[in-house]
Structure formats: structure tokens, C-alpha cells
Coordinates of C-alpha atoms in Angstrom, one line a residue:
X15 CA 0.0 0.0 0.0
X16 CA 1.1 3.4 -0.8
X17 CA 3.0 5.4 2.2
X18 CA 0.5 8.0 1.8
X19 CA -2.5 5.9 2.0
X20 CA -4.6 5.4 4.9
X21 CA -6.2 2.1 5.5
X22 CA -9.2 1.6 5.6
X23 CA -9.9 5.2 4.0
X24 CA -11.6 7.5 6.2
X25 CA -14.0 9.3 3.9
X26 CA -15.6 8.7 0.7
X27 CA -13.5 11.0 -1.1
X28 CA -10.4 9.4 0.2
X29 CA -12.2 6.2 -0.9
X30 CA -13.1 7.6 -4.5
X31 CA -9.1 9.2 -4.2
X32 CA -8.1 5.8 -4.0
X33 CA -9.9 4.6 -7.2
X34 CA -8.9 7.5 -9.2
X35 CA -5.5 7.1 -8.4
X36 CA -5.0 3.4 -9.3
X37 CA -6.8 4.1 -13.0
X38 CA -11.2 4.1 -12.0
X39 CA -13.4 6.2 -12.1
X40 CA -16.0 5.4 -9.8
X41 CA -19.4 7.7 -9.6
X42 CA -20.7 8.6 -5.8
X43 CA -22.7 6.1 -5.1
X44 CA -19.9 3.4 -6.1
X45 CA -17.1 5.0 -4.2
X46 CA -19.8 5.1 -1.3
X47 CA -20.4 1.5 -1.2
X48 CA -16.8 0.3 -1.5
X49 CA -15.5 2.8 1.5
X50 CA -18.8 0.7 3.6
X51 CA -17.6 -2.1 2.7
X52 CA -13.8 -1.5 3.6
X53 CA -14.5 0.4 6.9
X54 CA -17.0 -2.8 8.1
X55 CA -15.4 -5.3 6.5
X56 CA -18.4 -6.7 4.4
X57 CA -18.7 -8.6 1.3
X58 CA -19.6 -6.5 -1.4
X59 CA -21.7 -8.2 -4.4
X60 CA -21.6 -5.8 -7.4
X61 CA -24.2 -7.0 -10.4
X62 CA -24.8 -5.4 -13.4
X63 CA -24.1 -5.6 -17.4
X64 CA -20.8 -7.3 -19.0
X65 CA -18.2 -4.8 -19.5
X66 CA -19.0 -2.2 -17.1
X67 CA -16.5 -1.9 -14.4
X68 CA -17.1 -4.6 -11.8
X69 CA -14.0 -7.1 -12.2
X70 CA -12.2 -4.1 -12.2
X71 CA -12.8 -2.2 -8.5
X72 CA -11.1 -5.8 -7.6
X73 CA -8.3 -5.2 -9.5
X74 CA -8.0 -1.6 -8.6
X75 CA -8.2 -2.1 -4.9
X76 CA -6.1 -4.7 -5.0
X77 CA -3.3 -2.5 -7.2
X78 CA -3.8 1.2 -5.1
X79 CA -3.7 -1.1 -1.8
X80 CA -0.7 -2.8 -2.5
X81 CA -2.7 -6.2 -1.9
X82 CA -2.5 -9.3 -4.0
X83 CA -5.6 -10.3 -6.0
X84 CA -6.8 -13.9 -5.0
X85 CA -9.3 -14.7 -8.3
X86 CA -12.1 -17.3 -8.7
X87 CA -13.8 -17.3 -11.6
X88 CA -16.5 -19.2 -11.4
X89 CA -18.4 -21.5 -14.0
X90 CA -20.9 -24.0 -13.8
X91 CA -20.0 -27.1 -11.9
X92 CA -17.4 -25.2 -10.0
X93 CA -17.2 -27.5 -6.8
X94 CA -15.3 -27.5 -3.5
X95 CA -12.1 -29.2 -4.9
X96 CA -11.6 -26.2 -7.5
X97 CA -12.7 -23.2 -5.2
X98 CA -11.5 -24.0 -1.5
X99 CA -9.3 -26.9 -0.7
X100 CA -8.4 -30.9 -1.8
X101 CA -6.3 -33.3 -0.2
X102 CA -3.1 -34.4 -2.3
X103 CA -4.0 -38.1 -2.5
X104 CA -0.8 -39.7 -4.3
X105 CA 0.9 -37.5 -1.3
X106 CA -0.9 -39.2 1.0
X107 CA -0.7 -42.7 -0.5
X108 CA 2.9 -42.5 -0.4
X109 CA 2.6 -41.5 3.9
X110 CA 0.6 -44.2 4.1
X111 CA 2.6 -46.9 2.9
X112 CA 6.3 -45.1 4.5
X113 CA 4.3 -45.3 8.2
X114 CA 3.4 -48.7 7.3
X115 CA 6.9 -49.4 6.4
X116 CA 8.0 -48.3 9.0
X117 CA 6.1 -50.2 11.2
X118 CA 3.6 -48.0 12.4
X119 CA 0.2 -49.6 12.8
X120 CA -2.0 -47.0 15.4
X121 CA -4.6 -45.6 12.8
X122 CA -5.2 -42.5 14.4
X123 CA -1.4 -42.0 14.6
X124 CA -1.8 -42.5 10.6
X125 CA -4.3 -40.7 10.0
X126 CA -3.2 -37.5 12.0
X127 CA 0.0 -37.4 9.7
X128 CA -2.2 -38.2 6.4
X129 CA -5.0 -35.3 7.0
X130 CA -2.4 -32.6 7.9
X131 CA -1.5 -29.1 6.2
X132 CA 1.2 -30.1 4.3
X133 CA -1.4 -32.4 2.3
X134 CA -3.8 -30.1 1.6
X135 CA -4.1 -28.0 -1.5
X136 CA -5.5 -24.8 -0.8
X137 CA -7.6 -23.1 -3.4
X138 CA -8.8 -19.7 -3.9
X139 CA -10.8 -19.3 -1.0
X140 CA -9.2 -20.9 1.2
X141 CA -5.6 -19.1 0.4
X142 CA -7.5 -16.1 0.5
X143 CA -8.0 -16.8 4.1
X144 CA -3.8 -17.0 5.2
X145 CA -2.4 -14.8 6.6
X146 CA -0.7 -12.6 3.9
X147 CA 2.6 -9.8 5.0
X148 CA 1.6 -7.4 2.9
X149 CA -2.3 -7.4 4.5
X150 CA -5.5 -9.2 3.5
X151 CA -5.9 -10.1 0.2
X152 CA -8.9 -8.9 -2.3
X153 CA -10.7 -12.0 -3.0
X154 CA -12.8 -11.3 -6.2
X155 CA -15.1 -14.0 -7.0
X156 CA -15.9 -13.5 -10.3
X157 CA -19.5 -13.9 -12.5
X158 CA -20.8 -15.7 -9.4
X159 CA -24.0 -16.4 -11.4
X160 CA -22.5 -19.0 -13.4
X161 CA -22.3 -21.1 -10.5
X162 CA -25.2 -22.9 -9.1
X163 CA -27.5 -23.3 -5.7
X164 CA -25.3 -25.3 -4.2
X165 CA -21.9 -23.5 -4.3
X166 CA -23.6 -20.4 -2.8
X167 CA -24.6 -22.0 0.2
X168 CA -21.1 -22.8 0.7
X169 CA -20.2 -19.8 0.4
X170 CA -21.9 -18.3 3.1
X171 CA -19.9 -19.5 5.8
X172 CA -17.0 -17.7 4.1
X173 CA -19.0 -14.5 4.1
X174 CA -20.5 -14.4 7.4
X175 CA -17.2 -15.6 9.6
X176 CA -14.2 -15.6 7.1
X177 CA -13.6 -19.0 7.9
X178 CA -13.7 -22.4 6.3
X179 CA -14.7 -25.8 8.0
X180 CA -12.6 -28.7 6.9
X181 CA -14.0 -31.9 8.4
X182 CA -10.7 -33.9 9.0
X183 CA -8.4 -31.0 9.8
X184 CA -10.8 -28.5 11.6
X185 CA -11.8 -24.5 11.3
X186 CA -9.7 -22.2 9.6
X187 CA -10.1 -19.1 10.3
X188 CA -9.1 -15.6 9.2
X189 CA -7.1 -13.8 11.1
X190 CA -7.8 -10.3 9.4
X191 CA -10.6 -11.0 7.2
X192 CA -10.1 -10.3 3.3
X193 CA -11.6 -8.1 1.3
X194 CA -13.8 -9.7 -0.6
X195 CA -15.3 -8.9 -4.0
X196 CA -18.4 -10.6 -5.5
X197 CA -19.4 -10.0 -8.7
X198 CA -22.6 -11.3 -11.2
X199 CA -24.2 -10.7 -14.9
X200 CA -27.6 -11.5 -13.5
X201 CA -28.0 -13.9 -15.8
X202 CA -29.6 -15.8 -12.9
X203 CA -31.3 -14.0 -9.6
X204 CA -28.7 -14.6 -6.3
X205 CA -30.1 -16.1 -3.2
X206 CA -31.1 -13.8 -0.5
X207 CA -29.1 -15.6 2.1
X208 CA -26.3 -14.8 0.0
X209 CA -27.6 -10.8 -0.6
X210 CA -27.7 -11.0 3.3
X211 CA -24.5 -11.1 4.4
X212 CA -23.1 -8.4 1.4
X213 CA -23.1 -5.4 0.6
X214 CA -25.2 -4.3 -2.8
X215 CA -24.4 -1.9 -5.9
X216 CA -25.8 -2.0 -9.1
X217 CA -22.9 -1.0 -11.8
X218 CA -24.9 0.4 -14.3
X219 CA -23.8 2.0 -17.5
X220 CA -22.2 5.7 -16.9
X221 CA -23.0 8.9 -18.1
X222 CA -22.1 10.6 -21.2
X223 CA -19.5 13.1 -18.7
X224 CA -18.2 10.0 -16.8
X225 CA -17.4 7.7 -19.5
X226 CA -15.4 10.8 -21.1
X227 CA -13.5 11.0 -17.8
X228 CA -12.8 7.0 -18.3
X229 CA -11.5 7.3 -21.3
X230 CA -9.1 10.4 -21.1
X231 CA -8.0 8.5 -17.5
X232 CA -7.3 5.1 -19.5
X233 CA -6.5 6.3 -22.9
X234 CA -4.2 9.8 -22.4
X235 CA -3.1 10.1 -25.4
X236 CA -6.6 10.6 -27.4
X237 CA -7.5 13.3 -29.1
X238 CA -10.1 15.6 -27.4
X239 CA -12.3 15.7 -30.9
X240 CA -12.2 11.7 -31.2
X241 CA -12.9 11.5 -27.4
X242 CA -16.1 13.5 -27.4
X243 CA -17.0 11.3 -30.5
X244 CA -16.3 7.8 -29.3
X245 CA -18.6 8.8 -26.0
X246 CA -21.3 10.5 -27.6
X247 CA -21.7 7.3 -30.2
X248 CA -21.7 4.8 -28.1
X249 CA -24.3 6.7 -25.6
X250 CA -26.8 6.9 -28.8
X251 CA -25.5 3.1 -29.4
X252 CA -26.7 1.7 -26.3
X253 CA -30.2 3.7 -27.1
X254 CA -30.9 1.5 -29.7
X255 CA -32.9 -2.2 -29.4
X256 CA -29.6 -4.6 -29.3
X257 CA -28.8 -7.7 -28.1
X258 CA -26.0 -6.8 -26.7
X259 CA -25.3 -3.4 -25.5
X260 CA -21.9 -2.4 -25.6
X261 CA -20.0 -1.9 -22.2
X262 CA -17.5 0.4 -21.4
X263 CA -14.9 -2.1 -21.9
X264 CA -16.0 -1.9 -25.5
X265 CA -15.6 1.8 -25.3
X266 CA -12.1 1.6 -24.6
X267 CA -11.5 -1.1 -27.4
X268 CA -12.8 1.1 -29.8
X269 CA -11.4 4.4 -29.1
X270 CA -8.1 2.2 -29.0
X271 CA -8.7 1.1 -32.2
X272 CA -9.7 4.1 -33.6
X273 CA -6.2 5.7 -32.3
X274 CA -4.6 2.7 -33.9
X275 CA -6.1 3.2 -37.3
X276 CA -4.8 7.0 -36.7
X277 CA -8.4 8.7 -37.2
X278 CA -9.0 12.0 -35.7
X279 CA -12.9 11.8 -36.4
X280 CA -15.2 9.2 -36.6
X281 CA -16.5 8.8 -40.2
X282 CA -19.2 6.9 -41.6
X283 CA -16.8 4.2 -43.5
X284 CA -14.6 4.0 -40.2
X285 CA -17.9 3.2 -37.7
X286 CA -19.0 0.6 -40.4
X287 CA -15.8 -0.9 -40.3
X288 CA -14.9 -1.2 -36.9
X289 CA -18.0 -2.1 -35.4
X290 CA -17.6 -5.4 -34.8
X291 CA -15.0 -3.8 -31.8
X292 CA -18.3 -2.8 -30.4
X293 CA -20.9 -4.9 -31.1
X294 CA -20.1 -8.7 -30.7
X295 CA -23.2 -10.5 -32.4
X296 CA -24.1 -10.5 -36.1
X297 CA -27.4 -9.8 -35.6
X298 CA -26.9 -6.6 -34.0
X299 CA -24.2 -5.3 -36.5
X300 CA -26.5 -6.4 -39.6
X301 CA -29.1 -3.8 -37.8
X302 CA -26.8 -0.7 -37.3
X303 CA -26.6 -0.4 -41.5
X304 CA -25.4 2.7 -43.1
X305 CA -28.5 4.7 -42.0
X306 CA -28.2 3.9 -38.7
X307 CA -24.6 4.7 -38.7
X308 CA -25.6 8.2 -39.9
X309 CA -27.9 9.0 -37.5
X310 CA -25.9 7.4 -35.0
X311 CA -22.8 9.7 -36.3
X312 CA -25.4 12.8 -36.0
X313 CA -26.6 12.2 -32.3
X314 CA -22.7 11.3 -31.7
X315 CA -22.0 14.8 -32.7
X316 CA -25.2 16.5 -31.0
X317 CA -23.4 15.1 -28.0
X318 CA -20.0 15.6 -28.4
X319 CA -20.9 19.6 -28.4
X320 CA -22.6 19.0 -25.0
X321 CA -19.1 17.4 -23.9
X322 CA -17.0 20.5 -25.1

């Protein structure tokens, strides 16, 4: 963590300081919810769209913080083997048969040597529980609604008391809890017992003024012109009746490629060209044709006065 920095922050502009300093650009009401969460040590659940921000107050925290970034991504079938812990089973074959060589026959004896730490494999969650020199972690466990039923109620022991029970080797327990970042797609609803023990933000898409802030903060070297365009175009893009509404992520990977194809202004041809940076299913780009495009380009400039 930074010499400077004060941990947990003691405002919400030190919080939203924090952010901005690592690279986000978090609104109010964002920069609110993360400084509750840091200064009571809850879980924070953040749900909303792809591509709007929510994988990356995880990674900024853990970069302005100084922490390391403990990552489970989840996907269906994720089970407790992949997430928290499993024992090392040829490891413990082999103690097995040594003791037995070496004439030890007490099975609890055994046992106690076979179901110890230095056989177990610890996984996200649970390595997000050690103790760590350079402070808690940021646990950030990642699109949480691919996962099912089951694996959430797991996960509330985790949430509640920062702790994980292993049947053969007992409680482990956090010493300094983590900070833990939960984030979902709603493509499916989260339990409540989940929502519970969390605290709740819904990322939504940002303003016209913010996502010009997120793109001069990410890309420096833009021109102010192409800026104002990229911001106002997608704004009138996401008006429209898509599939798939582009994110800010998007944003950025446009206004890149727009740098790297050296255009200063967004033309008709270029837009065409390059929107499959933007738009990632067919359907959607066969609808924004060359009329769209236009009056796309026009509310884009409309905007981009506003912006000046």
C-alpha cells in the first residue's frame, strides 16, 4: 500500500481518491459503497451488465492497496475441490505406505500425519483466508451467477465468519478478514441468504461526462475531438434495441482502435468498419446499417458539443 494511503480510508473521497488514483473512475454512489464495505469489512456483491466496471474495483483495490488479488472465476460445476481446498491423495498414499513401512500400525497415529496441512491443496478461498505480509488479500469472486444453488450456500460460511470448515483438519479461520469482491451478470437471480450477508451496488452503464472521464484517465493520449465522439456514439448506441449493448470495456477497445487506425474523427466508413470492436453479435451489427450509422454519427456529434 502506498506510504501516503490510509487504510481503511476515512472518507468517501479518500475512498473515491483511491480509485482515481489506481486508474477508476468510480461515480458517488460506487465509491460510497466500497468505503462501507472497507471500513466494516463486508462482502460487497456488485451485479450489473458485462463490461461495465465490476471485475475491475477488484483489481483496482487490490493495485492502489498494494494487496495481492486472490481470483475465482466461477463457472458451472465449479465445486469445493476447485474453489476452497483438496487433499493431495498420491501424497498421501505415499505416507501411508512409509508409516506402514515403517512399522507403524495406530490408525489415528496415521491418520493425523495423512490429513495434515502439508497435504492439503489450498484453493482460492481458502488461500484467500492465510495470513498474507503485505495485508488481507482482495478476494474477487468472479461472475458468481454461473455457479449454481449449491456452491452459494457454501459460500456463506465464508461471508459471514471468514472462515472455512474442513471436516478432517478443523476450522480455519481468518485472522484479518479479506476483502472480498463478488461480482454477477444477473443472468440468474442470487439467493437472499447470500444478498444478506453483502453489501449491494448495481454497476450500471455511466454517463455521457463519466465515461469521457474513463477514457481520457485510461487512454491519455486521445485526441479531445475523437474522445467527445467515441462517448457520444456509443451513448446513442446503447439507445438503440440490441442484443447486446456495448460496455464500457468496449468503449475503450474502440477508441483504441480508432487511435490505432490514426483517425481523428469518426467517419461513416470507419464506424462501419470497426464495429464489430463494439458490437459482438451478427445480428446486432446487420441492424446498425449505413442509416443507422448516420444518424448514429449525428446524435454522436449532438453530443459531443454537449461534452465540449
Amino acid at each position: 500500500m502506498p506510504d501516503d494511503a490510509v487504510f481503511p480510508p476515512a472518507s468517501i473521497d479518500a475512498t473515491a481518491a483511491l480509485l482515481s488514483g489506481a486508474g477508476y473512475v468510480p461515480d458517488r454512489a460506487l465509491a460510497t459503497v466500497v468505503h462501507l464495505a472497507l471500513r466494516m469489512r463486508r462482502p460487497l456483491l456488485l451485479e450489473g451488465e458485462a463490461g461495465v466496471g465490476k471485475t475491475e474495483v477488484a483489481r483496482t483495490l487490490a493495485a492502489a492497496l498494494g494487496r495481492r488479488l486472490i481470483r475465482l472465476q466461477c463457472y458451472e460445476g465449479l465445486d469445493l475441490a476447485a474453489a476452497a481446498y483438496e487433499w493431495n491423495y498420491p501424497a498421501q498414499m505415499i505416507a501411508i505406505r512409509l508409516a506402514e513401512a515403517a512399522g507403524e500400525r495406530d490408525k489415528d497415529e496415521i491418520a493425523s500425519g495423512v490429513f495434515s496441512e502439508r497435504h492439503l491443496l489450498r484453493r482460492p478461498l481458502l488461500e484467500a483466508l492465510m495470513p498474507d505480509p503485505a495485508g488481507p488479500p482482495v478476494l474477487l469472486i468472479d461472475e458468481l451467477d454461473r455457479t449454481d444453488e449449491a456452491f452459494e450456500a457454501f459460500l456463506l460460511e465464508v461471508l459471514a465468519d471468514f472462515q472455512i470448515s474442513i471436516p478432517e483438519l478443523g476450522t480455519v479461520k481468518a485472522e484479518h478478514p479479506p476483502i472480498i469482491i463478488l461480482t454477477s451478470n444477473r443472468t440468474r437471480e442470487i439467493h437472499d441468504a447470500l444478498k444478506r450477508r453483502c453489501l449491494y451496488h448495481w454497476v450500471g452503464y455511466p454517463s455521457a461526462e463519466r465515461e469521457l472521464e474513463i477514457l481520457r484517465t485510461r487512454l491519455p493520449d486521445i485526441g479531445e475531438s475523437l474522445s467527445r465522439q467515441v462517448v457520444g456514439f456509443v451513448q446513442a448506441l446503447r439507445r438503440d434495441d440490441l442484443f447486446k449493448v456495448p460496455g464500457v470495456a468496449e468503449t475503450l477497445d474502440w477508441a483504441a482502435a480508432l487511435v490505432e487506425l490514426d483517425a481523428v474523427t469518426v467517419g461513416p466508413d470507419t464506424a462501419r468498419d470497426t464495429l464489430g470492436v463494439l458490437l459482438k453479435y451478427q445480428d446486432d451489427i446487420a441492424r446498425t446499417d449505413a442509416a443507422a450509422v448516420t444518424r448514429l454519427l449525428d446524435a454522436a456529434r449532438r453530443t459531443s458539443e454537449t461534452l465540449a
